[in-house]
XYZ file of C-alpha atoms in Angstrom:
466
model
C 1.539 -40.003 -9.852
C 0.090 -38.685 -6.640
C -3.585 -39.471 -6.144
C -5.613 -36.413 -5.126
C -9.189 -35.969 -3.965
C -11.133 -32.746 -4.438
C -14.159 -31.286 -2.641
C -14.690 -27.783 -3.940
C -17.386 -25.149 -4.181
C -19.063 -24.357 -7.470
C -16.834 -21.413 -8.305
C -13.633 -23.483 -7.982
C -14.612 -26.960 -9.231
C -14.285 -26.618 -13.021
C -11.280 -24.271 -12.896
C -9.202 -26.485 -10.598
C -10.088 -29.656 -12.516
C -8.929 -28.035 -15.756
C -5.645 -26.839 -14.219
C -4.820 -30.159 -12.561
C -5.630 -31.991 -15.808
C -2.354 -30.663 -17.167
C -0.217 -31.887 -14.268
C 2.381 -34.602 -14.671
C 2.808 -35.062 -10.919
C -0.721 -35.435 -9.557
C -3.929 -36.999 -10.755
C -7.455 -36.350 -9.505
C -8.882 -39.758 -8.618
C -12.238 -38.502 -7.333
C -14.143 -35.240 -7.486
C -16.303 -35.415 -4.341
C -19.667 -33.687 -4.307
C -19.647 -32.984 -0.578
C -17.740 -33.591 2.658
C -19.434 -36.909 3.365
C -18.122 -38.337 0.091
C -14.682 -36.831 0.740
C -14.444 -38.392 4.206
C -15.586 -41.776 2.889
C -13.010 -41.701 0.079
C -10.232 -40.586 2.432
C -10.953 -43.287 5.002
C -11.026 -45.944 2.283
C -7.490 -44.956 1.250
C -8.336 -43.696 -2.233
C -6.219 -40.539 -2.128
C -3.095 -39.218 -0.432
C -4.031 -35.533 -0.550
C -7.253 -33.556 -0.721
C -8.061 -30.122 -2.126
C -10.831 -28.240 -0.299
C -12.133 -24.706 -0.794
C -12.937 -22.119 1.829
C -16.609 -22.017 0.758
C -17.178 -25.765 1.279
C -20.194 -26.206 3.553
C -19.675 -27.810 6.993
C -15.881 -27.755 6.715
C -14.657 -27.353 10.289
C -11.966 -28.397 12.746
C -13.587 -31.756 13.400
C -13.608 -32.699 9.713
C -10.009 -31.556 9.300
C -8.904 -33.706 12.237
C -10.825 -36.688 10.870
C -9.223 -36.383 7.434
C -5.824 -35.949 9.003
C -6.375 -39.091 11.079
C -7.103 -40.941 7.835
C -3.628 -40.015 6.600
C -4.753 -37.467 4.019
C -2.899 -34.170 3.601
C -5.154 -31.155 3.132
C -4.561 -28.239 0.771
C -6.896 -25.276 0.895
C -8.029 -23.039 -1.972
C -9.122 -19.468 -1.272
C -9.711 -16.383 -3.369
C -9.295 -13.750 -0.653
C -7.470 -13.107 2.609
C -10.518 -13.854 4.742
C -10.934 -17.291 3.199
C -7.255 -18.067 3.641
C -7.379 -17.001 7.284
C -10.364 -19.252 7.972
C -8.650 -22.256 6.361
C -5.546 -21.723 8.467
C -7.582 -21.351 11.644
C -9.205 -24.748 11.181
C -5.798 -26.370 10.780
C -5.085 -26.285 7.038
C -1.524 -25.036 6.801
C -1.115 -25.172 3.011
C -3.214 -22.704 1.026
C -3.223 -22.040 -2.737
C -4.809 -18.963 -4.365
C -7.810 -19.642 -6.579
C -5.965 -18.616 -9.743
C -2.864 -20.763 -9.141
C -1.039 -22.381 -12.033
C -0.404 -26.095 -12.396
C 3.166 -25.589 -11.180
C 1.943 -23.857 -8.035
C -0.524 -26.651 -7.315
C 2.166 -29.290 -7.834
C 4.578 -27.457 -5.540
C 2.212 -27.066 -2.613
C 0.911 -30.662 -2.891
C 4.464 -31.994 -2.874
C 5.297 -29.771 0.064
C 2.257 -30.974 1.999
C 3.219 -34.593 1.460
C 6.888 -33.780 2.177
C 9.348 -33.913 -0.705
C 11.289 -36.867 0.702
C 8.236 -39.091 1.035
C 6.975 -38.265 -2.456
C 10.270 -38.546 -4.271
C 9.998 -42.243 -5.041
C 6.449 -42.012 -6.305
C 7.247 -38.919 -8.325
C 10.112 -40.576 -10.141
C 13.188 -39.354 -8.287
C 14.120 -37.049 -5.440
C 16.099 -34.584 -7.534
C 13.285 -34.128 -10.046
C 10.713 -33.552 -7.324
C 12.977 -31.098 -5.532
C 13.662 -29.201 -8.741
C 9.930 -29.021 -9.419
C 9.224 -27.591 -5.982
C 12.011 -25.018 -6.278
C 10.895 -23.910 -9.721
C 7.250 -23.703 -8.712
C 8.070 -21.784 -5.535
C 9.983 -19.211 -7.541
C 7.095 -18.893 -9.971
C 4.500 -18.623 -7.218
C 6.338 -16.037 -5.161
C 4.087 -14.801 -2.403
C 0.956 -16.317 -3.962
C 1.425 -19.731 -2.326
C 1.680 -19.407 1.443
C 2.529 -22.308 3.696
C 2.435 -22.061 7.480
C 4.598 -24.376 9.526
C 3.068 -23.476 12.879
C 1.381 -20.731 14.908
C 4.486 -18.591 14.822
C 4.458 -18.459 11.012
C 1.347 -16.304 10.993
C 1.602 -12.523 10.972
C -0.731 -10.062 12.648
C -2.337 -9.386 9.288
C -3.016 -13.105 8.791
C -4.599 -13.479 12.215
C -7.002 -10.593 11.713
C -6.200 -8.296 14.644
C -3.613 -5.746 15.679
C -0.592 -6.854 17.694
C -1.149 -4.088 20.239
C -4.697 -5.265 20.943
C -3.976 -8.928 21.612
C -0.345 -10.040 21.509
C 0.355 -13.748 21.258
C 2.803 -15.069 23.865
C 2.493 -18.863 23.631
C 5.972 -19.477 25.024
C 5.342 -17.487 28.221
C 1.742 -18.326 29.134
C 1.084 -21.147 31.601
C -2.028 -23.348 31.484
C -2.940 -24.919 34.835
C -5.623 -27.604 35.104
C -7.493 -27.951 38.399
C -8.841 -31.481 38.875
C -10.342 -33.474 41.684
C -12.022 -36.874 42.103
C -15.761 -37.393 42.366
C -17.492 -36.043 45.438
C -17.232 -32.226 45.221
C -13.768 -31.845 46.750
C -13.776 -28.080 46.108
C -11.894 -27.909 42.817
C -14.016 -25.012 41.494
C -13.489 -23.031 44.701
C -9.752 -23.627 44.378
C -9.717 -22.749 40.669
C -11.685 -19.512 41.096
C -9.673 -18.227 44.041
C -6.345 -19.368 42.595
C -7.087 -17.317 39.489
C -8.245 -14.351 41.593
C -5.071 -14.389 43.691
C -2.916 -14.522 40.553
C -4.814 -11.555 39.094
C -4.241 -9.668 42.355
C -0.494 -10.074 41.741
C -0.836 -8.150 38.499
C -0.676 -11.282 36.340
C -3.100 -11.332 33.406
C -5.283 -14.319 34.266
C -8.029 -16.245 32.475
C -10.327 -18.685 34.276
C -11.905 -21.354 32.057
C -14.758 -23.590 33.226
C -14.360 -26.853 31.287
C -16.303 -29.042 33.732
C -18.855 -30.816 31.550
C -20.622 -32.463 34.501
C -21.283 -29.642 36.973
C -19.994 -26.260 35.806
C -20.417 -23.645 38.542
C -17.890 -20.885 37.953
C -20.581 -18.497 36.725
C -22.629 -18.998 39.880
C -19.655 -18.499 42.185
C -18.837 -15.190 40.491
C -22.451 -14.073 40.000
C -22.166 -14.096 36.200
C -24.903 -14.814 33.696
C -24.518 -18.210 32.033
C -27.317 -18.139 29.442
C -24.620 -17.866 26.763
C -21.790 -20.081 28.041
C -18.477 -18.567 27.025
C -16.504 -21.749 26.440
C -19.209 -23.324 24.281
C -19.440 -20.134 22.218
C -15.668 -20.034 21.796
C -15.563 -23.688 20.712
C -18.378 -23.142 18.228
C -16.629 -20.168 16.605
C -13.251 -21.959 16.664
C -14.799 -25.013 15.005
C -15.836 -22.841 12.061
C -12.391 -21.240 11.809
C -13.424 -17.729 12.812
C -11.876 -17.423 16.282
C -8.753 -15.423 17.036
C -7.360 -13.880 20.225
C -9.322 -10.663 19.757
C -12.535 -12.638 19.304
C -11.768 -14.733 22.371
C -11.279 -11.537 24.388
C -14.802 -10.452 23.446
C -16.255 -13.774 24.610
C -14.326 -13.827 27.921
C -15.515 -10.843 30.019
C -13.407 -9.118 32.648
C -14.661 -9.577 36.194
C -11.749 -7.603 37.634
C -8.713 -5.806 36.183
C -6.525 -8.499 34.663
C -9.064 -11.251 35.430
C -11.179 -12.771 32.632
C -13.616 -15.696 32.747
C -14.896 -18.181 30.171
C -18.053 -19.562 31.729
C -19.051 -23.213 31.421
C -22.080 -25.209 30.315
C -25.344 -24.506 32.167
C -26.597 -28.060 31.469
C -24.486 -31.214 31.518
C -26.292 -32.620 28.456
C -24.658 -29.940 26.310
C -21.242 -31.614 26.628
C -21.010 -32.475 22.880
C -20.543 -28.734 22.216
C -17.006 -28.963 23.614
C -15.459 -30.953 20.789
C -11.868 -32.057 21.249
C -10.336 -30.256 18.247
C -12.233 -27.034 18.899
C -11.352 -27.020 22.604
C -7.687 -27.613 21.786
C -7.799 -24.600 19.448
C -9.386 -22.460 22.157
C -6.729 -23.523 24.681
C -3.991 -22.556 22.231
C -5.571 -19.124 21.796
C -5.906 -18.566 25.546
C -2.112 -18.459 25.740
C -2.240 -15.266 23.702
C -4.895 -13.700 25.925
C -3.439 -14.249 29.411
C -0.181 -15.091 31.140
C -1.871 -17.617 33.433
C -4.808 -19.773 32.336
C -6.592 -21.710 35.091
C -8.925 -24.438 33.793
C -11.501 -26.166 35.983
C -12.079 -29.710 34.630
C -14.533 -32.464 35.495
C -13.786 -35.420 37.727
C -14.219 -38.242 35.185
C -11.124 -39.300 33.241
C -12.474 -42.499 31.751
C -11.639 -43.116 28.110
C -14.754 -43.227 25.942
C -13.218 -45.999 23.854
C -13.928 -48.240 26.841
C -17.622 -47.300 26.681
C -18.327 -47.447 22.949
C -17.002 -49.043 19.792
C -17.823 -45.918 17.795
C -14.510 -44.100 18.002
C -15.719 -41.344 15.654
C -18.524 -40.244 17.976
C -17.999 -37.291 20.355
C -16.139 -38.359 23.490
C -17.943 -37.743 26.780
C -14.765 -36.887 28.686
C -12.869 -35.267 25.822
C -12.863 -31.854 27.529
C -11.053 -33.027 30.665
C -8.662 -35.295 28.767
C -7.809 -32.574 26.230
C -7.047 -30.036 28.953
C -4.899 -32.485 30.909
C -3.001 -33.414 27.748
C -2.235 -29.783 26.829
C -1.733 -28.148 30.230
C 1.609 -27.157 31.756
C 0.715 -28.092 35.351
C -2.125 -29.815 37.182
C -3.498 -29.062 40.635
C -5.220 -32.058 42.256
C -7.775 -31.281 44.987
C -9.014 -33.714 47.618
C -11.125 -33.591 50.791
C -9.627 -34.212 54.226
C -11.823 -37.093 55.364
C -11.490 -40.885 55.019
C -13.807 -41.116 52.004
C -12.316 -38.113 50.232
C -8.732 -39.242 50.779
C -9.538 -42.746 49.543
C -11.063 -41.299 46.384
C -8.066 -39.022 45.960
C -5.582 -41.907 46.168
C -7.462 -43.886 43.509
C -7.956 -40.804 41.363
C -4.258 -39.933 41.417
C -3.450 -43.326 39.930
C -5.753 -42.661 36.974
C -4.531 -39.073 36.688
C -0.953 -40.304 36.298
C -2.037 -42.269 33.208
C -3.721 -39.261 31.577
C -1.400 -36.368 32.439
C 2.402 -36.276 32.058
C 2.869 -33.768 34.909
C 3.289 -34.606 38.576
C 0.283 -33.089 40.369
C 0.436 -30.218 42.806
C -1.589 -31.642 45.674
C -4.120 -29.521 47.587
C -6.108 -30.998 50.475
C -9.285 -29.095 51.254
C -11.453 -28.798 54.393
C -8.693 -29.853 56.782
C -10.086 -30.396 60.300
C -9.252 -32.551 63.305
C -12.806 -33.840 63.656
C -12.569 -35.880 60.442
C -9.056 -37.356 60.662
C -8.015 -36.957 64.305
C -5.445 -34.825 66.072
C -2.582 -33.273 64.077
C -4.612 -33.528 60.844
C -1.928 -32.167 58.524
C 0.629 -34.690 59.717
C -1.830 -37.582 59.487
C -2.953 -36.636 55.984
C 0.616 -36.136 54.761
C 1.689 -39.518 56.110
C -1.328 -41.305 54.645
C -0.869 -39.855 51.148
C 2.874 -40.506 51.224
C 2.227 -44.126 52.168
C -0.631 -44.967 49.803
C -0.050 -42.579 46.888
C 3.642 -41.741 47.169
C 3.003 -37.991 47.057
C 3.312 -35.092 49.455
C 0.795 -32.350 50.091
C 1.649 -28.922 48.665
C -1.151 -26.939 50.324
C -3.589 -27.540 53.197
C -6.806 -25.515 53.154
C -8.552 -25.199 56.533
C -12.258 -25.917 56.900
C -13.939 -22.490 57.006
C -17.535 -22.938 55.846
C -18.622 -19.472 57.015
C -16.054 -17.746 54.801
C -16.993 -19.827 51.776
C -20.708 -19.318 52.410
C -20.111 -15.558 52.449
C -18.354 -15.817 49.080
C -21.162 -17.811 47.465
C -23.849 -15.545 48.914
C -22.152 -12.385 47.625
C -20.843 -13.869 44.375
C -17.318 -12.796 45.344
C -13.909 -14.380 45.747
C -12.202 -14.812 49.100
C -10.097 -11.686 48.612
C -13.292 -9.640 48.504
C -15.793 -11.425 50.764
C -13.408 -12.914 53.348
C -9.967 -11.302 52.946
C -8.718 -12.549 56.340
C -9.711 -16.160 55.725
C -7.082 -18.795 56.450
C -7.815 -20.374 53.054
C -6.335 -17.384 51.223
C -2.730 -17.679 52.398
C -1.986 -21.156 50.934
C -3.836 -20.300 47.708
C -1.928 -17.021 47.388
C 1.345 -18.886 47.866
C 0.310 -21.398 45.235
C -0.638 -18.582 42.840
C 2.784 -17.011 43.342
C 4.385 -20.349 42.541
C 2.377 -20.919 39.349
C 1.994 -17.407 37.936
C 4.730 -16.473 35.427
C 7.025 -13.785 36.813
C 5.203 -13.402 40.150
C 7.364 -12.146 43.004
C 6.701 -13.216 46.593
C 7.524 -9.801 48.077
C 5.254 -8.051 45.609
C 2.601 -10.681 46.255
C 2.623 -10.002 50.000
C 2.287 -6.241 49.452
C -0.473 -6.753 46.895
C -2.469 -9.027 49.208
C -2.145 -6.493 52.017
C -3.339 -3.610 49.840
C -6.150 -5.730 48.406
C -7.414 -6.677 51.878
C -7.292 -3.051 53.028
C -9.112 -1.910 49.884
C -11.854 -4.474 50.436
C -12.328 -3.405 54.060
C -12.493 0.255 53.004
C -15.068 -0.530 50.372
C -17.214 -2.476 52.811
C -17.347 0.432 55.303
C -17.980 3.165 52.731
C -21.357 4.330 51.555
C -21.961 5.008 47.856
C -22.948 8.641 48.365
C -20.591 10.172 50.925
C -17.659 7.934 51.765
C -14.218 8.495 50.246
C -11.016 6.437 50.608
C -9.656 9.018 53.052
C -12.747 9.110 55.249
C -13.040 5.326 55.217
C -9.729 5.021 57.030
């Protein structure tokens, strides 16, 4: 017999207990009054599976991940499509309708535990397989099991395909990281995303820096309601889809969306690991290129505390680095900045499986001597074993103009020498970007910005501005 735990709302409790009382395959070992009791029972090893209902209070992504970590398989119970959708969005792949028969319950529980692993306990592989087949035929479309994101239809996800298509196989998530000391990672992230958007690539910029988020300030956006925290909160409750994420991430330019970060560092617990991972998965359906600005600290919280169930201080950065497709590492071209970069790259290699794309910022002869690019390249090759992919010249006036106006380089300083290497990097990272098209787009964008700056709101036209 398979031991099962239950934690159900009032309208499901008695009905499910009565149905499962007639099962020959499973037995209810504990009927939990709330989630706290369910988690305690699961972590003590009492049950192998757990039945939860969509109306159970405080059921969210974090609880689902905790139960899964305890080795318990979750089966959801819902009486409508909305409840089923919420259960699936918080990670419960196996859902049974409220009026399911005992055979349907047995089938989905066996499926959740995998038929092969349950066969011995159930009294034989052939009998268990026959039970699943018979129950599946009886259930028909009433028992729905998802094996992954691709198993969901547009009706299940709650929005039209034409409004927000999901393209998880094509989208690219790029993390922008740098060591402590303000190396310019946010400047790189913002302008990298802007250059990709200028190529016609649908781009989303995400500020996941839990120590010093500043994307909103650089783009002159309001940050009273931080976008990423809002998205994580809705995702944690199982109500976020791609259409909902699009409403939270405003457009700052055609093809360029932004999820703003936390206005205060002490709000870092709002970016829970499971919820942030869900948001990152959904961003792949909203944009072709997702650029994520992450904090400098990559220290594991297990080294700081024995309470492994508590929120992790650096979970945001570590989650992004674990799920990204590429990482851009940014350092400063001076002795202190390069030393920090070398040490940081060693730690980054332990946390991220991808070789970093190296960007050295504020390159100038006054800080490293003559031929700065050659000296920096040789030093990093010797001490870190990596080469530099992009050198960004030190142009404080251009960057000051951007911050003052709340604009990106393409708008406030289109002729800046910082743009060319970032535009090349955007062409390299953006899916389907073409270098010839990129050069034409940058030229038109620069001309358009100059025209706009010389025009007056009342009388000037594009023709007269030339």
